[in-house]
PDB file of C-alpha atoms in Angstrom:
ATOM      1  CA  MET A 175       0.000   0.000   0.000  1.00 32.00           C
ATOM      2  CA  ALA A 176       3.027   2.204   0.260  1.00 32.00           C
ATOM      3  CA  SER A 177       5.085   4.344  -1.969  1.00 34.00           C
ATOM      4  CA  SER A 178       8.693   3.304  -2.308  1.00 34.00           C
ATOM      5  CA  SER A 179      11.002   4.967   0.181  1.00 40.00           C
ATOM      6  CA  SER A 180      13.935   5.022  -2.206  1.00 39.00           C
ATOM      7  CA  SER A 181      15.103   4.154  -5.688  1.00 37.00           C
ATOM      8  CA  SER A 182      18.396   3.487  -7.405  1.00 38.00           C
ATOM      9  CA  SER A 183      20.234   6.017  -9.500  1.00 38.00           C
ATOM     10  CA  GLY A 184      22.060   5.067 -12.645  1.00 37.00           C
ATOM     11  CA  GLY A 185      25.365   4.915 -10.804  1.00 38.00           C
ATOM     12  CA  GLY A 186      24.120   2.311  -8.354  1.00 41.00           C
ATOM     13  CA  THR A 187      23.921   4.682  -5.368  1.00 43.00           C
ATOM     14  CA  PRO A 188      20.476   4.765  -3.710  1.00 50.00           C
ATOM     15  CA  ALA A 189      18.605   7.947  -4.571  1.00 49.00           C
ATOM     16  CA  PHE A 190      16.440   9.180  -1.716  1.00 50.00           C
ATOM     17  CA  ALA A 191      13.573  11.677  -1.802  1.00 50.00           C
ATOM     18  CA  ALA A 192      14.316  15.361  -1.409  1.00 50.00           C
ATOM     19  CA  ALA A 193      14.298  16.952   2.018  1.00 58.00           C
ATOM     20  CA  SER A 194      11.457  19.117   3.273  1.00 67.00           C
ATOM     21  CA  ALA A 195      11.907  21.957   5.748  1.00 66.00           C
ATOM     22  CA  ALA A 196      10.334  21.300   9.138  1.00 73.00           C
ATOM     23  CA  SER A 197       7.175  23.396   8.898  1.00 78.00           C
ATOM     24  CA  PRO A 198       5.301  24.397  12.063  1.00 85.00           C
ATOM     25  CA  THR A 199       1.717  23.135  12.073  1.00 91.00           C
ATOM     26  CA  PRO A 200      -0.548  24.549  14.809  1.00 93.00           C
ATOM     27  CA  ALA A 201      -2.384  21.953  16.849  1.00 93.00           C
ATOM     28  CA  PRO A 202      -6.189  21.993  16.525  1.00 92.00           C
ATOM     29  CA  ALA A 203      -7.753  24.721  18.667  1.00 91.00           C
ATOM     30  CA  ALA A 204      -9.321  22.082  20.915  1.00 90.00           C
ATOM     31  CA  GLN A 205      -5.838  20.896  21.883  1.00 92.00           C
ATOM     32  CA  GLN A 206      -4.276  24.288  22.602  1.00 95.00           C
ATOM     33  CA  PRO A 207      -4.261  25.959  26.049  1.00 96.00           C
ATOM     34  CA  VAL A 208      -7.512  27.659  26.985  1.00 95.00           C
ATOM     35  CA  ALA A 209      -5.952  29.921  29.617  1.00 96.00           C
ATOM     36  CA  VAL A 210      -2.600  31.603  30.340  1.00 96.00           C
ATOM     37  CA  TRP A 211       0.181  29.036  30.192  1.00 98.00           C
ATOM     38  CA  PRO A 212       2.662  28.572  31.761  1.00 98.00           C
ATOM     39  CA  ALA A 213       0.746  29.673  34.834  1.00 98.00           C
ATOM     40  CA  THR A 214       2.309  30.720  38.131  1.00 97.00           C
ATOM     41  CA  THR A 215       1.199  27.517  39.901  1.00 97.00           C
ATOM     42  CA  VAL A 216       1.295  23.819  39.090  1.00 97.00           C
ATOM     43  CA  ALA A 217      -2.488  23.597  39.297  1.00 98.00           C
ATOM     44  CA  GLY A 218      -2.899  26.612  37.046  1.00 98.00           C
ATOM     45  CA  SER A 219      -0.523  25.201  34.413  1.00 98.00           C
ATOM     46  CA  HIS A 220      -2.461  21.929  34.300  1.00 98.00           C
ATOM     47  CA  ALA A 221      -5.858  23.656  34.292  1.00 98.00           C
ATOM     48  CA  ALA A 222      -4.873  25.721  31.238  1.00 98.00           C
ATOM     49  CA  TRP A 223      -5.215  22.651  28.998  1.00 97.00           C
ATOM     50  CA  PRO A 224      -8.549  21.197  27.751  1.00 96.00           C
ATOM     51  CA  GLN A 225      -7.642  17.697  28.990  1.00 94.00           C
ATOM     52  CA  GLY A 226      -6.878  19.039  32.475  1.00 96.00           C
ATOM     53  CA  HIS A 227      -3.105  18.520  32.358  1.00 97.00           C
ATOM     54  CA  GLN A 228      -0.101  19.727  30.392  1.00 97.00           C
ATOM     55  CA  PRO A 229       0.490  17.262  27.525  1.00 96.00           C
ATOM     56  CA  LYS A 230       3.295  14.801  28.226  1.00 92.00           C
ATOM     57  CA  ALA A 231       5.935  13.484  25.858  1.00 86.00           C
ATOM     58  CA  ALA A 232       4.667  10.571  23.718  1.00 83.00           C
ATOM     59  CA  GLU A 233       1.166  11.043  25.135  1.00 90.00           C
ATOM     60  CA  ASN A 234      -0.240  10.830  21.602  1.00 91.00           C
ATOM     61  CA  TRP A 235       2.265   8.319  20.229  1.00 95.00           C
ATOM     62  CA  PRO A 236       1.514   4.581  19.801  1.00 94.00           C
ATOM     63  CA  LEU A 237       3.368   2.362  22.237  1.00 94.00           C
ATOM     64  CA  LYS A 238       4.364  -1.285  22.162  1.00 93.00           C
ATOM     65  CA  GLU A 239       3.244  -3.729  24.838  1.00 93.00           C
ATOM     66  CA  ASN A 240       6.507  -3.107  26.677  1.00 92.00           C
ATOM     67  CA  GLY A 241       5.760   0.628  26.832  1.00 89.00           C
ATOM     68  CA  LEU A 242       8.396   1.670  24.289  1.00 91.00           C
ATOM     69  CA  PRO A 243       7.460   3.836  21.271  1.00 94.00           C
ATOM     70  CA  ASP A 244       6.176   1.878  18.300  1.00 96.00           C
ATOM     71  CA  GLY A 245       7.212   2.659  14.730  1.00 95.00           C
ATOM     72  CA  CYS A 246       5.155   4.966  12.526  1.00 96.00           C
ATOM     73  CA  TRP A 247       4.290   4.298   8.890  1.00 95.00           C
ATOM     74  CA  LYS A 248       5.090   7.927   8.019  1.00 95.00           C
ATOM     75  CA  THR A 249       8.527   9.547   7.937  1.00 96.00           C
ATOM     76  CA  THR A 250       9.683  12.853   6.463  1.00 96.00           C
ATOM     77  CA  VAL A 251      13.216  13.770   5.434  1.00 96.00           C
ATOM     78  CA  LEU A 252      14.111  17.117   7.009  1.00 95.00           C
ATOM     79  CA  GLN A 253      17.783  17.412   6.057  1.00 93.00           C
ATOM     80  CA  ASP A 254      19.948  15.679   3.459  1.00 93.00           C
ATOM     81  CA  MET A 255      23.686  15.752   2.831  1.00 90.00           C
ATOM     82  CA  HIS A 256      23.052  16.073  -0.912  1.00 89.00           C
ATOM     83  CA  LEU A 257      21.149  19.307  -0.260  1.00 89.00           C
ATOM     84  CA  GLY A 258      23.850  20.976   1.811  1.00 86.00           C
ATOM     85  CA  TRP A 259      23.357  19.458   5.269  1.00 86.00           C
ATOM     86  CA  PRO A 260      26.846  19.097   6.851  1.00 84.00           C
ATOM     87  CA  CYS A 261      25.898  15.713   8.393  1.00 82.00           C
ATOM     88  CA  LYS A 262      28.856  15.870  10.765  1.00 81.00           C
ATOM     89  CA  CYS A 263      26.997  14.742  13.857  1.00 85.00           C
ATOM     90  CA  ARG A 264      28.467  13.649  17.159  1.00 83.00           C
ATOM     91  CA  ASP A 265      26.985  10.951  19.389  1.00 85.00           C
ATOM     92  CA  LEU A 266      25.965   8.470  16.705  1.00 91.00           C
ATOM     93  CA  THR A 267      26.201   4.707  17.178  1.00 93.00           C
ATOM     94  CA  ARG A 268      27.568   2.277  14.618  1.00 94.00           C
ATOM     95  CA  THR A 269      25.011  -0.316  13.459  1.00 95.00           C
ATOM     96  CA  SER A 270      25.185  -3.526  11.444  1.00 94.00           C
ATOM     97  CA  SER A 271      23.565  -2.127   8.279  1.00 94.00           C
ATOM     98  CA  MET A 272      25.781  -2.968   5.313  1.00 91.00           C
ATOM     99  CA  ASN A 273      24.732  -0.326   2.753  1.00 93.00           C
ATOM    100  CA  ALA A 274      23.147   3.126   2.564  1.00 93.00           C
ATOM    101  CA  LEU A 275      19.682   1.825   1.672  1.00 94.00           C
ATOM    102  CA  GLU A 276      19.606  -0.549   4.652  1.00 96.00           C
ATOM    103  CA  CYS A 277      20.970   2.197   6.910  1.00 96.00           C
ATOM    104  CA  HIS A 278      18.176   4.506   5.745  1.00 96.00           C
ATOM    105  CA  GLU A 279      15.435   1.901   6.094  1.00 96.00           C
ATOM    106  CA  THR A 280      16.414   0.703   9.568  1.00 97.00           C
ATOM    107  CA  CYS A 281      16.420   4.325  10.748  1.00 97.00           C
ATOM    108  CA  THR A 282      12.970   5.070   9.334  1.00 96.00           C
ATOM    109  CA  ARG A 283      11.603   1.963  11.063  1.00 96.00           C
ATOM    110  CA  ASN A 284      13.061   2.995  14.425  1.00 97.00           C
ATOM    111  CA  PRO A 285      11.146   5.951  15.944  1.00 96.00           C
ATOM    112  CA  MET A 286      14.126   6.779  18.168  1.00 95.00           C
ATOM    113  CA  CYS A 287      16.446   7.243  15.185  1.00 96.00           C
ATOM    114  CA  SER A 288      16.731  10.870  14.097  1.00 96.00           C
ATOM    115  CA  VAL A 289      19.846  10.666  11.929  1.00 95.00           C
ATOM    116  CA  TRP A 290      21.400   8.036   9.700  1.00 95.00           C
ATOM    117  CA  GLN A 291      24.759   8.371   8.034  1.00 92.00           C
ATOM    118  CA  TYR A 292      26.636   5.925   5.816  1.00 93.00           C
ATOM    119  CA  ASN A 293      30.168   5.766   4.448  1.00 88.00           C
ATOM    120  CA  TYR A 294      32.076   2.941   2.780  1.00 84.00           C
ATOM    121  CA  MET A 295      34.795   2.822   5.422  1.00 86.00           C
ATOM    122  CA  THR A 296      32.886   2.502   8.704  1.00 86.00           C
ATOM    123  CA  GLN A 297      29.409   1.971   7.207  1.00 90.00           C
ATOM    124  CA  CYS A 298      26.195   2.866   9.069  1.00 94.00           C
ATOM    125  CA  TRP A 299      25.861   5.255  11.995  1.00 94.00           C
ATOM    126  CA  GLN A 300      22.557   6.239  13.639  1.00 95.00           C
ATOM    127  CA  GLY A 301      21.227   8.242  16.579  1.00 93.00           C
ATOM    128  CA  VAL A 302      19.926  11.664  17.558  1.00 92.00           C
ATOM    129  CA  GLY A 303      23.047  13.533  16.439  1.00 87.00           C
ATOM    130  CA  HIS A 304      24.486  16.592  18.164  1.00 83.00           C
ATOM    131  CA  ILE A 305      26.511  19.538  16.832  1.00 79.00           C
ATOM    132  CA  CYS A 306      26.030  18.357  13.250  1.00 82.00           C
ATOM    133  CA  GLY A 307      27.915  21.266  11.698  1.00 75.00           C
ATOM    134  CA  SER A 308      31.182  20.612  13.514  1.00 62.00           C
ATOM    135  CA  ASP A 309      34.320  19.173  11.918  1.00 58.00           C
ATOM    136  CA  GLU A 310      35.234  17.631  15.255  1.00 52.00           C
ATOM    137  CA  TRP A 311      33.358  14.358  14.979  1.00 48.00           C
ATOM    138  CA  LYS A 312      34.384  10.748  14.863  1.00 48.00           C
ATOM    139  CA  GLY A 313      35.086   9.793  11.269  1.00 50.00           C
ATOM    140  CA  SER A 314      34.969  13.342   9.894  1.00 47.00           C
ATOM    141  CA  ASP A 315      37.752  12.461   7.492  1.00 38.00           C
ATOM    142  CA  LEU A 316      35.685   9.726   5.869  1.00 55.00           C
ATOM    143  CA  LEU A 317      33.461  10.384   2.888  1.00 70.00           C
ATOM    144  CA  SER A 318      29.772   9.888   3.612  1.00 81.00           C
ATOM    145  CA  THR A 319      27.753   8.556   0.709  1.00 87.00           C
ATOM    146  CA  GLY A 320      24.364   9.208   2.293  1.00 91.00           C
ATOM    147  CA  ALA A 321      23.001  10.941   5.374  1.00 92.00           C
ATOM    148  CA  GLN A 322      19.651  12.366   6.451  1.00 94.00           C
ATOM    149  CA  ARG A 323      17.766  13.765   9.426  1.00 95.00           C
ATOM    150  CA  VAL A 324      14.317  12.193   9.607  1.00 96.00           C
ATOM    151  CA  GLN A 325      11.045  13.145  11.287  1.00 97.00           C
ATOM    152  CA  HIS A 326       8.783  10.307  12.411  1.00 97.00           C
ATOM    153  CA  GLY A 327       5.037  10.944  12.114  1.00 96.00           C
ATOM    154  CA  ASP A 328       3.589  14.449  12.329  1.00 96.00           C
ATOM    155  CA  VAL A 329       4.441  17.334  14.649  1.00 96.00           C
ATOM    156  CA  TYR A 330       1.928  19.844  16.023  1.00 96.00           C
ATOM    157  CA  VAL A 331       2.795  23.110  17.739  1.00 97.00           C
ATOM    158  CA  LEU A 332       0.948  23.400  21.045  1.00 97.00           C
ATOM    159  CA  LYS A 333       2.405  26.777  22.011  1.00 97.00           C
ATOM    160  CA  ASN A 334       4.759  29.342  20.490  1.00 97.00           C
ATOM    161  CA  MET A 335       7.539  29.829  23.069  1.00 98.00           C
ATOM    162  CA  ARG A 336       9.335  32.797  21.528  1.00 98.00           C
ATOM    163  CA  GLY A 337      10.557  35.099  24.308  1.00 98.00           C
ATOM    164  CA  TRP A 338      10.546  32.334  26.966  1.00 98.00           C
ATOM    165  CA  GLU A 339      13.481  30.866  28.828  1.00 98.00           C
ATOM    166  CA  ILE A 340      12.899  27.206  29.671  1.00 97.00           C
ATOM    167  CA  LYS A 341      15.142  25.712  32.334  1.00 95.00           C
ATOM    168  CA  GLY A 342      16.754  22.378  31.595  1.00 93.00           C
ATOM    169  CA  LEU A 343      17.124  22.557  27.827  1.00 94.00           C
ATOM    170  CA  GLY A 344      20.353  21.157  26.436  1.00 91.00           C
ATOM    171  CA  GLU A 345      22.578  23.040  24.023  1.00 90.00           C
ATOM    172  CA  VAL A 346      22.415  21.471  20.573  1.00 88.00           C
ATOM    173  CA  GLY A 347      25.081  23.786  19.146  1.00 85.00           C
ATOM    174  CA  ASP A 348      25.333  26.458  16.494  1.00 88.00           C
ATOM    175  CA  THR A 349      22.618  25.486  14.014  1.00 90.00           C
ATOM    176  CA  THR A 350      23.653  28.254  11.623  1.00 89.00           C
ATOM    177  CA  TRP A 351      26.760  26.091  11.026  1.00 83.00           C
ATOM    178  CA  GLY A 352      28.941  29.177  11.257  1.00 83.00           C
ATOM    179  CA  SER A 353      26.962  31.305   8.814  1.00 87.00           C
ATOM    180  CA  SER A 354      25.347  33.586  11.475  1.00 89.00           C
ATOM    181  CA  ASN A 355      22.140  33.312   9.432  1.00 93.00           C
ATOM    182  CA  HIS A 356      19.494  33.219  12.144  1.00 95.00           C
ATOM    183  CA  THR A 357      16.742  32.191   9.730  1.00 94.00           C
ATOM    184  CA  GLU A 358      18.739  29.061   8.928  1.00 92.00           C
ATOM    185  CA  GLY A 359      19.566  28.606  12.581  1.00 93.00           C
ATOM    186  CA  ILE A 360      15.897  28.576  13.520  1.00 96.00           C
ATOM    187  CA  VAL A 361      14.968  26.120  10.746  1.00 94.00           C
ATOM    188  CA  ASN A 362      17.770  23.737  11.734  1.00 93.00           C
ATOM    189  CA  CYS A 363      17.033  24.030  15.454  1.00 95.00           C
ATOM    190  CA  ARG A 364      13.377  23.243  14.795  1.00 97.00           C
ATOM    191  CA  ALA A 365      14.381  20.250  12.669  1.00 96.00           C
ATOM    192  CA  TRP A 366      16.522  18.860  15.489  1.00 95.00           C
ATOM    193  CA  CYS A 367      13.557  18.811  17.866  1.00 96.00           C
ATOM    194  CA  TYR A 368      11.046  17.630  15.275  1.00 97.00           C
ATOM    195  CA  SER A 369      13.244  14.626  14.513  1.00 97.00           C
ATOM    196  CA  ASN A 370      13.663  13.646  18.177  1.00 95.00           C
ATOM    197  CA  LEU A 371      10.648  11.862  19.646  1.00 94.00           C
ATOM    198  CA  ARG A 372      11.807  12.783  23.164  1.00 93.00           C
ATOM    199  CA  CYS A 373      11.911  16.514  22.395  1.00 95.00           C
ATOM    200  CA  GLN A 374       8.892  18.659  23.292  1.00 96.00           C
ATOM    201  CA  PHE A 375      10.634  22.028  23.676  1.00 97.00           C
ATOM    202  CA  TRP A 376      13.176  23.935  21.611  1.00 97.00           C
ATOM    203  CA  SER A 377      14.396  27.524  21.599  1.00 97.00           C
ATOM    204  CA  TYR A 378      16.825  29.497  19.499  1.00 97.00           C
ATOM    205  CA  THR A 379      19.000  32.389  20.587  1.00 97.00           C
ATOM    206  CA  PRO A 380      21.534  34.068  18.255  1.00 95.00           C
ATOM    207  CA  GLY A 381      24.033  31.380  17.304  1.00 86.00           C
ATOM    208  CA  LYS A 382      22.735  28.727  19.722  1.00 93.00           C
ATOM    209  CA  CYS A 383      20.016  26.100  19.650  1.00 94.00           C
ATOM    210  CA  PHE A 384      18.596  24.666  22.867  1.00 94.00           C
ATOM    211  CA  ALA A 385      16.255  21.672  23.041  1.00 95.00           C
ATOM    212  CA  GLU A 386      14.847  19.076  25.385  1.00 94.00           C
ATOM    213  CA  ASP A 387      17.128  16.061  25.220  1.00 86.00           C
ATOM    214  CA  PRO A 388      16.218  13.434  27.825  1.00 83.00           C
ATOM    215  CA  GLY A 389      18.191  10.261  27.437  1.00 72.00           C
ATOM    216  CA  GLY A 390      20.973  12.254  25.833  1.00 62.00           C
ATOM    217  CA  HIS A 391      22.914  14.977  27.600  1.00 59.00           C
ATOM    218  CA  ARG A 392      20.066  16.223  29.829  1.00 68.00           C
ATOM    219  CA  LYS A 393      17.166  15.076  31.951  1.00 73.00           C
ATOM    220  CA  ALA A 394      13.566  15.698  30.928  1.00 79.00           C
ATOM    221  CA  ILE A 395      12.196  19.189  31.576  1.00 88.00           C
ATOM    222  CA  ALA A 396      10.562  19.532  34.999  1.00 91.00           C
ATOM    223  CA  TYR A 397       6.830  18.883  34.692  1.00 95.00           C
ATOM    224  CA  PRO A 398       4.744  20.944  34.285  1.00 97.00           C
ATOM    225  CA  LEU A 399       6.128  24.322  33.188  1.00 97.00           C
ATOM    226  CA  VAL A 400       5.461  26.943  35.857  1.00 98.00           C
ATOM    227  CA  ASN A 401       6.069  30.632  35.256  1.00 98.00           C
ATOM    228  CA  GLY A 402       8.806  31.833  37.584  1.00 97.00           C
ATOM    229  CA  VAL A 403       9.983  28.334  38.473  1.00 97.00           C
ATOM    230  CA  ASN A 404      11.218  26.606  35.321  1.00 96.00           C
ATOM    231  CA  ALA A 405       9.919  29.030  32.692  1.00 98.00           C
ATOM    232  CA  PHE A 406      10.676  32.750  32.556  1.00 98.00           C
ATOM    233  CA  ALA A 407       9.381  35.479  30.245  1.00 97.00           C
ATOM    234  CA  ASN A 408      11.350  38.370  31.763  1.00 95.00           C
ATOM    235  CA  SER A 409      14.845  36.956  32.227  1.00 97.00           C
ATOM    236  CA  ASP A 410      17.872  38.234  30.339  1.00 96.00           C
ATOM    237  CA  LEU A 411      18.015  35.001  28.339  1.00 95.00           C
ATOM    238  CA  ALA A 412      14.288  35.125  27.526  1.00 97.00           C
ATOM    239  CA  HIS A 413      14.788  38.480  25.824  1.00 97.00           C
ATOM    240  CA  THR A 414      17.240  36.847  23.392  1.00 97.00           C
ATOM    241  CA  VAL A 415      15.017  33.916  22.398  1.00 98.00           C
ATOM    242  CA  LEU A 416      14.132  34.587  18.771  1.00 98.00           C
ATOM    243  CA  ALA A 417      12.040  31.441  18.297  1.00 98.00           C
ATOM    244  CA  GLY A 418      10.821  28.421  20.216  1.00 98.00           C
ATOM    245  CA  GLU A 419       7.964  25.947  20.455  1.00 98.00           C
ATOM    246  CA  PHE A 420       6.192  23.426  22.661  1.00 98.00           C
ATOM    247  CA  ILE A 421       5.338  20.539  20.343  1.00 97.00           C
ATOM    248  CA  SER A 422       3.561  17.183  20.211  1.00 96.00           C
ATOM    249  CA  HIS A 423       4.694  14.192  18.141  1.00 96.00           C
ATOM    250  CA  ARG A 424       1.893  12.095  16.664  1.00 96.00           C
ATOM    251  CA  CYS A 425       1.580   9.190  14.256  1.00 96.00           C
ATOM    252  CA  PRO A 426      -1.388   9.824  11.957  1.00 94.00           C
ATOM    253  CA  PRO A 427      -3.759   7.015  10.968  1.00 93.00           C
ATOM    254  CA  GLU A 428      -2.335   5.004   8.109  1.00 89.00           C
ATOM    255  CA  PRO A 429      -4.241   5.418   4.829  1.00 87.00           C
ATOM    256  CA  ALA A 430      -6.278   2.309   4.074  1.00 78.00           C
ATOM    257  CA  ARG A 431      -5.297   0.181   1.076  1.00 58.00           C
ATOM    258  CA  ALA A 432      -8.867   0.519  -0.216  1.00 48.00           C
ATOM    259  CA  ALA A 433      -8.462   4.295  -0.448  1.00 56.00           C
ATOM    260  CA  VAL A 434      -5.265   3.863  -2.437  1.00 53.00           C
ATOM    261  CA  GLN A 435      -6.899   1.392  -4.808  1.00 51.00           C
ATOM    262  CA  LYS A 436      -9.813   3.798  -5.345  1.00 48.00           C
ATOM    263  CA  ALA A 437      -7.394   6.578  -6.165  1.00 51.00           C
ATOM    264  CA  LEU A 438      -5.691   4.315  -8.694  1.00 46.00           C
ATOM    265  CA  VAL A 439      -9.012   3.667 -10.391  1.00 47.00           C
ATOM    266  CA  THR A 440      -9.999   7.341 -10.351  1.00 44.00           C
ATOM    267  CA  ASP A 441      -6.611   8.535 -11.594  1.00 42.00           C
ATOM    268  CA  GLY A 442      -5.597   5.595 -13.734  1.00 41.00           C
ATOM    269  CA  HIS A 443      -2.638   7.462 -15.176  1.00 40.00           C
ATOM    270  CA  MET A 444      -0.911   7.564 -11.815  1.00 36.00           C
ATOM    271  CA  GLY A 445       1.500   4.855 -10.735  1.00 35.00           C
ATOM    272  CA  PRO A 446       1.478   3.313  -7.230  1.00 33.00           C
ATOM    273  CA  ALA A 447       4.601   5.256  -6.239  1.00 32.00           C
ATOM    274  CA  GLU A 448       2.849   8.552  -7.041  1.00 30.00           C
ATOM    275  CA  ILE A 449      -0.331   8.103  -5.048  1.00 29.00           C
ATOM    276  CA  PHE A 450       1.011   9.563  -1.819  1.00 30.00           C
ATOM    277  CA  LEU A 451       1.859  12.817  -3.593  1.00 32.00           C
ATOM    278  CA  ASP A 452       4.418  14.116  -1.097  1.00 35.00           C
ATOM    279  CA  PRO A 453       7.813  12.781  -2.247  1.00 35.00           C
ATOM    280  CA  VAL A 454       9.277  12.924   1.258  1.00 38.00           C
ATOM    281  CA  VAL A 455       6.571  10.858   2.964  1.00 41.00           C
ATOM    282  CA  PHE A 456       7.460   7.193   3.162  1.00 38.00           C
ATOM    283  CA  SER A 457       5.865   4.069   4.533  1.00 41.00           C
ATOM    284  CA  SER A 458       7.842   1.502   6.475  1.00 42.00           C
ATOM    285  CA  HIS A 459       5.837  -1.290   4.783  1.00 44.00           C
ATOM    286  CA  PRO A 460       7.424  -2.306   1.461  1.00 43.00           C
ATOM    287  CA  GLU A 461       5.383  -3.178  -1.599  1.00 44.00           C
ATOM    288  CA  PRO A 462       4.963  -6.960  -2.063  1.00 44.00           C
ATOM    289  CA  HIS A 463       6.984  -8.558  -4.844  1.00 43.00           C
ATOM    290  CA  PRO A 464       5.003  -9.863  -7.841  1.00 43.00           C
ATOM    291  CA  GLY A 465       3.223 -13.075  -6.957  1.00 45.00           C
ATOM    292  CA  GLU A 466       3.355 -12.517  -3.173  1.00 46.00           C
ATOM    293  CA  GLY A 467      -0.151 -11.113  -2.888  1.00 47.00           C
ATOM    294  CA  PRO A 468      -1.287  -8.113  -0.730  1.00 43.00           C
TER     295      PRO A 468
END
């Protein structure tokens, strides 16, 4: 039922879909705060939300029986080395994938994988990836043949946090990659958080990106946010925050095969790989080979 996540170029190197900038999508009005938030008390911060509590990380994400995040059929490429992404990330882990296509596919199937990177010398590396514009990374002298930052599922913005200092965020690094272009810095900082299922908060100050990074270099942000305790609108740092968000990661319902088949009948000129329209949206379920059935 899925479009192909990759194809082969004439030279034998896998050709992956183009990257798409992480675009902020406001959450439905019914899921946004109905009162001032963060409030000055714990009770007030919880009461500001329609469900009676501040949304938690992975609250709207499917979980396995063991409580760990399940995979999502939908992934979006946010950054790609072939489109100028430096892909020089620290804190990646070497995996057993033997080629770029396998490295890509195992990352898209793992909701905790934000970055994949492949080179012929040391092969596949995956993880969240920190300071991805730095030359000081393990293997920086080796030529990567493929690398991407990937978003799993959809992301909704629950609250614009521009002008807020949030205690406990970890420093991701200079997301302008030395260019001092703050527009680029904001886009890349947003992409870092959107690609990390554990990240609910990010903020950008000139030359520096900060984000929630539990399980990495920081603990989770204290819950909930309380104005004057772990969130500040009038601090010196808050006045330098050019952009920031409180977000929710969600896996949308998977389109039914029947809907795809109907579209094929209605638009008979379209091939199966074109039905999903967006070239950067993939499914983790491969098409069956001829003769295998649905």
